[in-house]
Coordinates of C-alpha atoms in Angstrom, one line a residue:
Chain X
M28 CA -44.7 27.3 -13.7
T29 CA -44.7 28.4 -17.5
A30 CA -42.6 26.4 -19.4
K31 CA -39.0 27.6 -19.5
P32 CA -38.2 28.7 -24.2
L33 CA -36.3 26.0 -25.7
G34 CA -33.2 29.1 -25.1
V35 CA -33.1 28.6 -21.8
R36 CA -33.5 25.2 -21.5
V37 CA -30.5 23.9 -23.6
R38 CA -28.6 26.5 -21.7
K39 CA -29.8 25.1 -17.8
G40 CA -29.5 21.7 -19.3
A41 CA -25.5 22.4 -20.7
T42 CA -24.0 24.2 -16.8
T43 CA -26.4 21.5 -15.6
F44 CA -23.9 18.6 -17.2
S45 CA -20.8 21.1 -17.3
F46 CA -20.8 20.2 -13.1
L47 CA -21.6 16.7 -13.8
A48 CA -19.2 16.1 -16.7
P49 CA -16.5 14.4 -15.2
A50 CA -18.3 12.3 -12.5
L51 CA -20.1 10.6 -15.4
I52 CA -16.9 9.8 -17.3
G53 CA -15.5 8.5 -13.8
I54 CA -19.1 6.4 -13.8
A55 CA -18.9 4.8 -17.0
V56 CA -14.6 4.3 -17.0
F57 CA -14.1 2.9 -13.7
F58 CA -18.1 1.7 -12.2
L59 CA -19.8 0.1 -15.4
Y60 CA -16.8 -0.9 -17.1
P61 CA -15.9 -3.5 -14.5
L62 CA -19.0 -4.0 -13.0
G63 CA -20.2 -5.6 -16.6
S64 CA -16.7 -7.4 -16.6
A65 CA -18.0 -9.2 -12.8
V66 CA -21.0 -10.0 -14.0
Y67 CA -19.7 -11.8 -17.4
F68 CA -16.7 -13.5 -15.3
S69 CA -20.0 -14.5 -12.6
F70 CA -21.5 -16.4 -15.2
T71 CA -17.4 -18.8 -16.3
K72 CA -15.4 -20.5 -14.3
F73 CA -12.2 -19.1 -14.5
D74 CA -9.0 -19.4 -12.6
L75 CA -7.4 -16.3 -14.6
L76 CA -4.9 -18.8 -16.4
S77 CA -7.0 -20.3 -18.2
V78 CA -10.2 -18.9 -21.1
P79 CA -13.0 -18.1 -19.1
E80 CA -15.6 -21.5 -19.7
W81 CA -19.2 -19.9 -19.6
V82 CA -21.2 -22.4 -17.3
G83 CA -24.1 -20.1 -16.7
L84 CA -26.2 -20.0 -13.4
D85 CA -23.7 -22.2 -11.9
N86 CA -22.1 -20.6 -9.7
Y87 CA -25.4 -19.0 -7.9
R88 CA -26.6 -22.2 -8.2
R89 CA -23.7 -23.4 -5.6
M90 CA -24.3 -20.1 -3.2
A91 CA -27.8 -21.4 -2.0
D92 CA -26.4 -24.2 -0.6
D93 CA -22.4 -23.2 1.0
P94 CA -22.1 -23.6 4.6
F95 CA -19.9 -21.7 4.1
L96 CA -21.6 -19.0 3.1
L97 CA -24.2 -19.1 5.3
Q98 CA -21.6 -18.6 8.3
S99 CA -20.4 -16.3 6.9
V100 CA -23.8 -14.0 6.3
R101 CA -24.7 -14.7 9.2
N102 CA -21.2 -12.5 10.9
T103 CA -21.7 -10.0 8.5
L104 CA -25.2 -9.2 9.3
W105 CA -24.3 -9.4 13.1
M106 CA -21.7 -6.2 12.3
V107 CA -24.1 -4.0 10.2
V108 CA -26.7 -4.6 12.7
V109 CA -24.1 -4.2 15.8
F110 CA -21.7 -2.1 14.3
V111 CA -23.3 0.4 12.3
P112 CA -25.5 2.2 15.1
V113 CA -23.1 2.4 17.4
R114 CA -20.3 3.8 15.5
I115 CA -22.5 6.1 14.6
I116 CA -24.1 7.1 18.4
G117 CA -20.3 6.8 19.0
A118 CA -19.3 9.0 16.7
V119 CA -21.6 11.7 16.7
G120 CA -21.3 12.2 20.8
L121 CA -18.1 12.4 20.6
S122 CA -18.3 15.2 18.2
M123 CA -21.2 16.8 20.4
L124 CA -18.3 16.4 23.8
L125 CA -16.0 17.8 21.3
T126 CA -18.0 21.2 21.0
Q127 CA -18.5 21.5 24.3
L128 CA -15.3 22.0 25.3
K129 CA -14.0 25.4 26.4
R130 CA -10.2 24.2 26.7
G131 CA -8.3 22.2 25.0
A132 CA -10.9 21.7 22.6
G133 CA -7.7 21.3 19.8
F134 CA -5.7 19.0 21.6
F135 CA -8.7 16.9 21.9
R136 CA -10.1 17.0 18.8
T137 CA -6.0 15.9 17.6
V138 CA -6.2 13.3 20.5
F139 CA -9.5 11.8 19.3
Y140 CA -8.4 11.4 15.8
L141 CA -4.9 9.6 16.6
P142 CA -6.4 6.5 16.0
A143 CA -7.5 6.9 12.9
L144 CA -4.6 7.6 12.1
V145 CA -2.9 4.0 12.5
P146 CA -2.8 1.7 9.6
P147 CA -5.1 -0.8 10.2
V148 CA -2.9 -3.4 10.8
A149 CA -0.8 -1.9 12.6
A150 CA -3.8 -1.3 15.2
T151 CA -5.2 -4.6 14.7
I152 CA -2.2 -6.0 16.3
A153 CA -2.1 -3.5 18.8
F154 CA -5.7 -4.5 19.6
V155 CA -5.3 -8.4 20.3
Y156 CA -1.8 -7.6 22.2
L157 CA -3.5 -4.8 24.7
L158 CA -6.3 -7.7 25.5
K159 CA -4.3 -10.4 25.2
P160 CA -6.7 -12.5 28.1
G161 CA -3.8 -13.7 30.2
T162 CA -1.1 -10.9 30.0
G163 CA -2.5 -8.0 28.5
P164 CA -2.6 -4.9 30.2
V165 CA -6.4 -4.0 30.6
N166 CA -7.1 -7.8 32.3
H167 CA -4.7 -7.1 34.1
F168 CA -6.1 -3.2 35.1
L169 CA -9.7 -5.2 35.4
E170 CA -8.6 -7.0 37.1
S171 CA -6.9 -4.9 39.6
I172 CA -10.7 -2.9 40.5
G173 CA -12.0 -6.7 40.8
I174 CA -13.0 -7.6 37.6
Q175 CA -12.6 -10.6 35.6
G176 CA -11.9 -10.3 32.1
P177 CA -13.5 -11.4 29.2
L178 CA -11.3 -14.0 26.8
W179 CA -11.9 -10.9 24.0
F180 CA -10.6 -12.2 20.6
N181 CA -10.2 -15.8 22.0
S182 CA -13.4 -15.7 22.8
P183 CA -16.2 -17.0 20.2
T184 CA -18.7 -14.4 21.7
W185 CA -16.2 -11.8 22.9
A186 CA -14.3 -11.8 19.8
K187 CA -17.0 -10.0 17.4
P188 CA -17.7 -7.1 20.3
S189 CA -13.8 -6.8 20.8
L190 CA -13.6 -6.0 16.8
V191 CA -16.4 -3.5 17.4
L192 CA -14.6 -2.1 20.1
L193 CA -11.1 -2.2 17.8
G194 CA -13.9 -0.8 15.4
L195 CA -14.9 2.5 18.0
W196 CA -11.4 2.9 18.8
A197 CA -10.8 4.2 15.6
I198 CA -14.2 6.3 15.4
G199 CA -12.1 9.9 14.2
D200 CA -13.1 9.6 10.6
L201 CA -16.8 9.9 11.5
M202 CA -16.3 12.2 14.2
V203 CA -14.5 14.6 11.9
I204 CA -17.7 14.2 9.7
F205 CA -19.9 15.3 12.4
L206 CA -18.1 18.0 13.8
A207 CA -18.2 19.4 10.8
A208 CA -21.8 19.0 10.3
V209 CA -22.9 20.3 13.6
L210 CA -20.2 23.3 13.9
G211 CA -22.2 24.2 10.8
V212 CA -26.0 24.4 12.4
P213 CA -27.2 27.7 12.4
A214 CA -26.6 30.3 15.4
S215 CA -30.0 31.6 15.3
L216 CA -31.7 27.9 15.7
Y217 CA -29.9 27.1 18.6
E218 CA -31.1 30.9 19.3
A219 CA -34.8 30.7 19.4
A220 CA -35.0 27.8 20.9
E221 CA -33.1 29.1 24.3
L222 CA -36.1 31.8 24.5
D223 CA -39.3 29.2 22.9
G224 CA -37.4 27.5 26.8
A225 CA -36.1 24.3 25.2
N226 CA -33.5 22.3 27.7
A227 CA -30.2 20.6 26.4
W228 CA -31.4 17.7 24.8
Q229 CA -35.0 19.1 22.9
R230 CA -32.5 21.3 21.4
F231 CA -30.3 18.0 20.0
R232 CA -33.7 16.2 19.4
S233 CA -35.5 19.5 17.2
I234 CA -32.6 21.2 15.9
T235 CA -29.3 19.6 15.5
L236 CA -30.3 16.1 14.1
P237 CA -32.8 17.1 11.8
T238 CA -30.4 19.7 10.6
I239 CA -27.4 17.5 10.1
Q240 CA -29.9 14.2 9.1
P241 CA -28.5 14.0 5.2
V242 CA -25.3 13.0 7.5
V243 CA -26.5 10.6 9.3
L244 CA -27.5 9.3 6.5
F245 CA -23.9 9.5 5.2
A246 CA -22.8 7.7 8.6
A247 CA -26.1 4.7 7.6
V248 CA -25.1 4.2 4.3
T249 CA -21.5 4.6 4.4
G250 CA -21.4 2.2 7.2
V251 CA -22.7 -0.8 6.1
I252 CA -21.5 -1.1 2.8
Y253 CA -17.9 -1.1 5.0
T254 CA -19.2 -3.5 6.8
L255 CA -20.1 -5.2 4.2
Q256 CA -16.5 -5.0 3.1
Y257 CA -14.7 -5.5 6.7
F258 CA -12.0 -7.4 5.8
D259 CA -8.6 -6.7 7.5
Q260 CA -9.0 -6.1 11.3
A261 CA -11.1 -9.4 10.4
A262 CA -8.6 -11.4 8.9
V263 CA -5.6 -10.2 11.3
A264 CA -7.1 -10.1 14.3
G265 CA -8.2 -13.9 13.8
S266 CA -4.9 -14.9 12.4
I267 CA -3.1 -13.2 15.3
A268 CA -5.1 -14.4 17.9
S269 CA -5.1 -18.2 16.9
G270 CA -1.1 -17.9 17.1
Q271 CA -0.3 -19.1 13.9
A272 CA 1.1 -16.1 12.2
T273 CA 4.4 -14.2 14.2
V274 CA 3.9 -10.6 14.2
G275 CA 4.1 -8.6 11.6
G276 CA 3.3 -11.9 9.7
G277 CA 1.2 -12.4 6.7
I278 CA -2.5 -13.2 7.5
S279 CA -2.6 -17.3 8.2
S280 CA -5.2 -20.0 6.9
N281 CA -7.0 -20.1 10.0
F282 CA -9.3 -17.0 8.9
G283 CA -12.6 -16.7 11.1
F284 CA -10.7 -17.7 14.3
P285 CA -11.8 -19.0 17.0
E286 CA -14.3 -20.9 15.7
G287 CA -15.2 -19.0 13.2
S288 CA -16.8 -16.1 15.1
T289 CA -14.6 -13.4 12.4
F290 CA -15.6 -15.1 9.3
T291 CA -16.6 -12.6 7.3
Y292 CA -18.0 -12.8 4.2
P293 CA -15.3 -10.6 2.6
L294 CA -13.0 -13.3 4.0
W295 CA -15.4 -16.1 2.3
L296 CA -15.3 -13.9 -0.8
Y297 CA -11.4 -14.0 -0.5
T298 CA -10.6 -17.7 0.2
V299 CA -12.4 -18.6 -3.0
G300 CA -10.9 -16.7 -5.3
F301 CA -7.2 -16.2 -4.1
R302 CA -6.9 -19.1 -2.6
Y303 CA -9.2 -22.1 -4.6
S304 CA -8.4 -19.4 -7.7
A305 CA -12.4 -20.2 -8.1
L306 CA -12.6 -16.0 -9.8
G307 CA -16.5 -17.3 -11.7
Y308 CA -17.8 -17.8 -8.4
A309 CA -16.0 -15.4 -6.2
N310 CA -17.1 -13.0 -9.2
A311 CA -21.1 -14.7 -8.1
L312 CA -20.0 -14.0 -4.1
A313 CA -19.4 -10.1 -5.1
I314 CA -21.9 -9.8 -7.0
G315 CA -24.4 -11.3 -4.4
L316 CA -22.8 -8.8 -2.1
F317 CA -23.5 -5.7 -4.6
V318 CA -27.0 -6.7 -4.6
V319 CA -27.7 -7.2 -0.9
A320 CA -25.8 -3.5 -0.5
L321 CA -27.8 -2.2 -2.7
G322 CA -30.8 -3.3 -1.6
V323 CA -30.5 -1.8 2.2
T324 CA -29.0 1.4 0.6
L325 CA -32.7 1.5 -0.9
I326 CA -34.5 1.1 1.9
L327 CA -31.8 3.4 3.5
L328 CA -32.8 6.3 1.3
R329 CA -36.1 6.0 0.9
R330 CA -37.2 5.8 4.8
A331 CA -35.0 8.8 5.5
K332 CA -37.0 10.3 2.8
A333 CA -40.3 9.9 4.3
F334 CA -39.1 10.9 7.3
T335 CA -37.4 14.2 6.5
G336 CA -39.7 14.8 3.5
E337 CA -35.8 15.6 1.7
E338 CA -36.5 17.2 -1.7
S339 CA -36.1 14.7 -4.3
Chain T
M23 CA -24.9 11.9 29.3
T24 CA -28.0 14.8 28.6
A25 CA -23.9 16.6 29.3
L26 CA -22.4 14.5 26.4
M27 CA -25.6 15.7 24.1
E28 CA -25.9 19.1 25.2
A29 CA -26.4 21.6 22.2
P30 CA -23.2 23.2 21.4
V31 CA -24.4 26.8 22.7
L32 CA -23.7 28.3 26.3
A33 CA -27.3 29.9 27.2
P34 CA -26.3 34.0 28.9
A35 CA -25.8 32.7 32.7
P36 CA -28.8 34.7 34.7
P37 CA -27.2 36.3 38.1
D38 CA -28.1 32.9 40.2
R39 CA -25.2 31.6 41.9
R40 CA -27.0 28.4 42.1
Y41 CA -26.5 27.8 38.0
A42 CA -23.4 29.1 38.2
R43 CA -22.1 26.3 40.1
Q44 CA -24.2 24.1 38.2
R45 CA -22.2 25.6 35.0
R46 CA -18.6 24.6 36.7
L47 CA -20.1 21.0 37.3
A48 CA -20.9 20.7 34.2
W49 CA -17.3 22.0 32.7
I50 CA -15.7 19.9 35.4
G51 CA -18.6 17.0 34.6
K52 CA -17.4 17.3 30.5
H53 CA -14.0 17.9 30.5
S54 CA -12.8 14.8 32.9
I55 CA -15.3 12.8 30.7
A56 CA -13.0 14.0 27.8
I57 CA -10.0 13.0 29.9
V58 CA -11.5 9.8 30.6
L59 CA -11.5 9.7 27.0
G60 CA -8.8 10.3 25.7
I61 CA -6.5 8.1 27.8
M62 CA -8.3 5.2 26.2
F63 CA -8.2 6.5 22.9
V64 CA -4.2 7.1 23.0
T65 CA -3.3 4.0 25.4
P66 CA -2.4 1.8 21.9
V67 CA -1.0 4.6 20.5
V68 CA 1.4 5.2 23.4
Y69 CA 1.7 1.0 23.1
L70 CA 2.7 1.5 19.7
V71 CA 5.5 4.2 19.8
L72 CA 6.8 1.6 23.3
L73 CA 7.2 -1.4 21.2
S74 CA 9.5 1.0 19.0
L75 CA 11.8 1.9 21.3
M76 CA 12.6 -1.7 22.5
T77 CA 15.0 -4.4 21.4
S78 CA 13.3 -6.2 18.7
D79 CA 14.1 -9.5 21.1
Q80 CA 11.6 -7.8 24.1
A81 CA 9.3 -7.0 21.1
L82 CA 8.1 -9.8 20.6
T83 CA 7.1 -10.9 24.3
S84 CA 4.0 -9.2 25.6
D85 CA 6.0 -6.2 27.2
Y86 CA 4.8 -3.1 27.0
W87 CA 7.2 -1.1 28.8
P88 CA 10.8 -1.5 27.6
N89 CA 13.8 -2.8 29.5
A90 CA 16.3 -0.4 27.8
W91 CA 15.4 2.6 25.6
H92 CA 16.8 2.4 22.2
P93 CA 15.7 5.2 20.0
E94 CA 18.4 4.7 17.3
N95 CA 15.4 2.3 16.7
Y96 CA 14.6 5.1 14.9
V97 CA 17.7 5.4 12.8
R98 CA 17.7 2.2 11.9
V99 CA 14.3 2.4 9.6
F100 CA 15.9 4.9 7.4
E101 CA 19.5 3.0 7.2
V102 CA 17.8 -0.3 5.3
T103 CA 14.6 1.9 3.7
P104 CA 14.8 4.5 0.8
L105 CA 12.4 6.4 2.8
P106 CA 12.3 10.4 1.4
R107 CA 11.7 8.9 -1.5
Y108 CA 8.9 6.6 0.1
L109 CA 8.0 10.1 1.2
L110 CA 8.2 11.9 -2.0
N111 CA 5.7 9.9 -4.0
T112 CA 3.4 9.6 -1.4
I113 CA 3.3 13.6 -1.2
I114 CA 2.7 13.7 -4.9
Y115 CA 0.2 11.3 -4.8
A116 CA -1.6 12.1 -1.9
V117 CA -2.0 16.1 -2.7
S118 CA -2.7 15.8 -6.6
S119 CA -5.3 13.6 -5.7
T120 CA -7.3 15.5 -3.1
V121 CA -6.8 18.7 -5.6
L122 CA -8.0 17.1 -8.2
V123 CA -10.6 15.0 -6.7
L124 CA -12.5 18.7 -4.7
L125 CA -11.9 20.1 -8.2
S126 CA -14.4 17.4 -9.3
S127 CA -16.7 16.0 -6.6
V128 CA -17.7 19.8 -5.5
P129 CA -19.4 20.9 -8.9
A130 CA -21.3 17.8 -8.9
A131 CA -22.0 17.2 -5.3
Y132 CA -23.3 21.1 -5.6
A133 CA -25.7 20.0 -8.7
L134 CA -26.8 16.6 -7.3
A135 CA -27.9 18.7 -4.3
K136 CA -29.0 21.6 -5.8
L137 CA -30.0 22.0 -9.0
R138 CA -33.1 20.1 -10.0
F139 CA -33.2 18.2 -13.4
R140 CA -34.0 14.4 -14.8
G141 CA -32.8 11.9 -13.4
R142 CA -31.2 13.3 -10.7
N143 CA -31.8 10.4 -8.5
G144 CA -30.8 8.0 -10.3
L145 CA -27.4 9.9 -10.8
F146 CA -27.4 10.2 -6.9
L147 CA -28.2 5.7 -6.6
L148 CA -25.7 4.9 -9.3
V149 CA -23.0 7.7 -7.8
I150 CA -23.3 5.5 -4.2
C151 CA -23.3 2.4 -6.5
V152 CA -19.8 2.7 -7.1
M153 CA -19.2 2.4 -3.5
M154 CA -20.7 -0.7 -3.0
L155 CA -18.9 -2.8 -5.5
P156 CA -16.0 -5.1 -3.4
P157 CA -12.6 -3.6 -4.4
Q158 CA -10.8 -6.3 -5.7
V159 CA -13.9 -7.7 -8.3
V160 CA -12.9 -4.3 -10.2
T161 CA -9.3 -5.2 -9.8
V162 CA -8.2 -7.1 -12.9
P163 CA -10.6 -5.5 -15.4
L164 CA -9.2 -1.8 -14.4
Y165 CA -5.5 -3.2 -14.0
L166 CA -6.0 -4.0 -17.6
M167 CA -6.8 -1.4 -18.9
W168 CA -4.1 0.5 -17.1
A169 CA -1.3 -1.7 -18.8
R170 CA -2.6 -1.1 -22.0
Y171 CA -1.8 2.0 -21.9
G172 CA 2.1 1.9 -20.3
L173 CA 0.7 3.0 -17.4
T174 CA 1.6 -0.1 -14.4
G175 CA 4.4 0.7 -12.5
S176 CA 3.9 4.1 -12.3
L177 CA 1.5 6.9 -9.6
A178 CA -0.6 7.8 -13.0
P179 CA -2.7 4.9 -12.5
L180 CA -3.7 6.1 -9.0
I181 CA -3.7 9.9 -9.1
I182 CA -6.2 10.1 -12.8
P183 CA -9.1 9.0 -11.9
A184 CA -9.0 11.7 -9.1
I185 CA -10.1 14.0 -11.9
F186 CA -13.3 12.6 -12.3
G187 CA -14.1 12.2 -8.4
D188 CA -14.6 10.1 -6.3
A189 CA -17.9 8.5 -5.6
F190 CA -17.4 9.2 -1.6
C191 CA -16.4 12.2 -1.3
I192 CA -18.5 13.3 -4.0
F193 CA -21.3 11.5 -1.8
L194 CA -20.2 13.3 2.3
L195 CA -20.3 17.1 0.1
R196 CA -23.6 16.3 -1.5
Q197 CA -25.2 16.0 2.2
F198 CA -23.1 18.6 3.5
L199 CA -24.2 20.7 1.2
L200 CA -28.1 19.7 1.9
T201 CA -27.8 21.4 5.4
I202 CA -27.5 24.2 3.6
P203 CA -31.0 26.1 2.8
S204 CA -32.1 26.8 -0.6
E205 CA -33.2 30.2 0.2
Y206 CA -29.2 31.5 0.4
L207 CA -29.0 30.4 -3.4
D208 CA -32.3 31.5 -4.2
A209 CA -31.0 34.9 -3.2
A210 CA -28.3 34.8 -5.2
R211 CA -29.8 33.1 -7.9
V212 CA -32.6 36.3 -7.1
D213 CA -29.5 39.0 -7.9
G214 CA -28.5 37.1 -11.1
C215 CA -25.9 34.9 -10.3
G216 CA -24.8 32.4 -12.4
E217 CA -24.6 28.4 -11.0
W218 CA -21.0 28.6 -11.6
R219 CA -20.7 31.7 -9.5
T220 CA -23.3 30.9 -7.0
L221 CA -21.7 27.8 -6.5
L222 CA -18.1 29.9 -6.1
R223 CA -19.3 33.0 -4.5
V224 CA -22.1 31.9 -1.4
V225 CA -21.9 28.1 -2.0
L226 CA -18.3 27.3 -1.0
P227 CA -17.3 29.2 1.7
M228 CA -20.3 28.2 3.7
A229 CA -19.3 24.5 2.5
R230 CA -15.7 25.2 4.1
P231 CA -16.1 23.2 7.2
G232 CA -17.4 19.8 5.1
I233 CA -15.2 20.7 2.5
A234 CA -12.0 20.3 4.7
A235 CA -13.5 17.0 5.9
A236 CA -14.1 15.9 2.5
G237 CA -9.8 16.8 1.9
L238 CA -8.4 15.9 4.9
F239 CA -10.7 12.7 4.2
Q240 CA -9.9 11.9 1.8
F241 CA -5.5 12.9 1.9
F242 CA -5.1 10.1 4.6
Y243 CA -6.7 8.5 2.9
C244 CA -4.4 8.3 0.0
W245 CA -1.3 8.2 2.3
N246 CA -2.9 5.3 3.8
D247 CA -3.7 3.2 0.5
Y248 CA -1.5 -0.2 0.8
Y249 CA -3.9 -1.4 -2.2
G250 CA -3.6 1.2 -5.0
P251 CA 0.1 1.2 -4.9
L252 CA 0.6 -3.1 -4.4
L253 CA -1.9 -2.9 -7.4
Y254 CA 0.0 -0.9 -9.5
T255 CA 3.8 0.0 -8.2
S256 CA 5.3 -2.6 -7.2
E257 CA 7.5 -4.0 -10.2
N258 CA 9.0 -0.3 -9.8
E259 CA 10.2 0.6 -7.0
S260 CA 11.0 4.4 -7.5
S261 CA 7.0 5.1 -7.3
W262 CA 6.4 3.1 -4.3
T263 CA 5.0 5.2 -1.5
L264 CA 4.9 5.3 2.2
S265 CA 2.6 2.2 3.3
L266 CA 3.8 0.3 -0.3
G267 CA 7.7 0.4 1.6
L268 CA 6.4 -0.1 5.3
A269 CA 4.8 -3.1 3.9
S270 CA 8.0 -4.9 2.4
F271 CA 9.9 -3.4 5.4
H272 CA 7.6 -5.3 7.4
S273 CA 8.2 -8.5 4.8
V274 CA 11.6 -8.3 5.3
H275 CA 11.9 -8.0 8.7
H276 CA 9.0 -9.7 10.5
V277 CA 11.0 -10.3 13.2
D278 CA 11.9 -6.6 14.2
W279 CA 8.8 -5.7 15.0
N280 CA 10.4 -2.8 17.2
L281 CA 11.4 -1.3 13.7
V282 CA 8.0 -1.7 12.4
T283 CA 6.3 -0.4 14.9
A284 CA 8.8 2.6 14.5
A285 CA 8.6 2.8 10.5
T286 CA 4.1 3.2 11.7
V287 CA 5.0 5.8 13.8
L288 CA 7.4 7.9 11.3
A289 CA 4.6 7.9 8.8
M290 CA 1.9 8.9 11.4
A291 CA 3.4 11.8 12.2
P292 CA 3.3 13.8 9.9
L293 CA -0.4 13.2 9.9
I294 CA -0.9 14.0 13.2
I295 CA 0.6 17.6 12.5
I296 CA -1.6 17.8 9.7
F297 CA -4.2 17.5 11.7
F298 CA -3.8 19.3 14.5
F299 CA -3.4 22.2 12.3
A300 CA -6.4 21.6 9.8
Q301 CA -8.7 20.8 12.8
R302 CA -8.8 24.7 13.0
A303 CA -10.8 24.9 9.5
F304 CA -13.6 23.2 11.2
V305 CA -13.8 25.9 14.0
Q306 CA -13.2 29.0 11.7
G307 CA -17.1 27.5 10.0
I308 CA -18.0 29.0 13.6
T309 CA -17.5 32.1 12.9
L310 CA -18.7 31.7 8.7
T311 CA -22.3 31.3 10.3
G312 CA -22.7 33.1 13.1
F313 CA -21.6 30.2 15.2
K314 CA -21.4 31.9 19.6
G315 CA -18.7 30.4 22.1

């Protein structure tokens, strides 16, 4: 390529900048500025009332031997490893099913989306009641077909899978995204593949999946970020299943019920920051979370590039 | 499972009876799966609606069928909360924020997906980073900022940031725009279209399903947003949104679980209607890209 004259380059740069200007301002004001404050606070002892006191790396050293941190990290990792792929597979499967329906497609789209509209707190409460081990309708139903239902939110082994189930039920958001992506795949590609005698699975593997790959990457990255910040459902499910909070009441002190099995990293961050008022340490925890999320995202993006040769 | 994964185009049917029967079986199979899944998806929502029709005493038990029906719970909700005002505030917040976010995010996503410039990857990564900071962490500095301008207690701190785009929305739209082949854009450029015209005339129509999805997302997010309104408007009840109104309702009427669920159902109802009509926007994508079926 020959070098373009300066005037053209400047004009091109100005056009590009005009597309990006609002986002750049947004990033500076609503991200870089608060991030800077968070980093600063993470080096201090700070309780919101008195002036922050500089303590250097103390908060970060404290993270090294914090048993609650270790437990919450384990639970959060479990959620990331199980929840993120299950959610993506479920949402892709559901959107593919929807494109197949000849009758009532609009109706089913709405039905599958419905749970995503229930506020998370209300949805969690409904789920805990439906899955009550002794009296809940789900275990009643399982019993009637001869299956001994698990203890769900009251069992340390089943509590996290129950949360995954709750998340799957509210999968509508992701389903909508994949539906829009799948419907955007050019029909000519399928026609060509059919002429070559590709069966349904082959067409999905070699046309649908590669075309929607950028959207799958989106789902993976946002899924990881979402799971790392997973809070509401874990907090509400734990406190209601433990019987400490009455229905609709606030969050009990029983985070992570039963036996700490639903105690996630954000729950610990919240406890430290807003119950112990140790905002310095909470900010150190948040920066740690941020760094881990960034690392995972970088790995995902790099792999995706290697796989698809996405233009860089 | 293969039936689930089948590509969304049916092969032209050869005049073969066995094939026709197979297709009919597949039809029945797919619709049966949809119905069974549909029941599983709807059950907890139905449970919430049933709860909303019980007496407050029965709602505290783990019954799931009302002994007697109490539709007047819904009227009670209107009597004890200024629901219309909350609704108006919610609409102002959700509509203006959605429009502004799309106006600012679409061009940014387009630049990140289809324009070549130095530092593009770095900037893209920065956009992703924005989503990674836990919301509780940025709260204190941002609140102090809005307070300095005297805007707390109003909807402004919720709406103004939308002018500068939303990271989630930019990321989503960028990924959608990547699925559009660059050849279309090159053709427009060869014809002498500037970048802005290419975006408006070529990209926007093709990206309609993606933009519709992003818009719905932003709208529904604002509608159900609790943290934002709690932070910025709680001191001034005339700026409260539905989610905040419902939550305060929650704490005042926490024994009246039936009323709380009734209010929840009322807040959800408009969204269900909006979604039912908006989902056609995705189907329109079919005709625009020449989709068969």
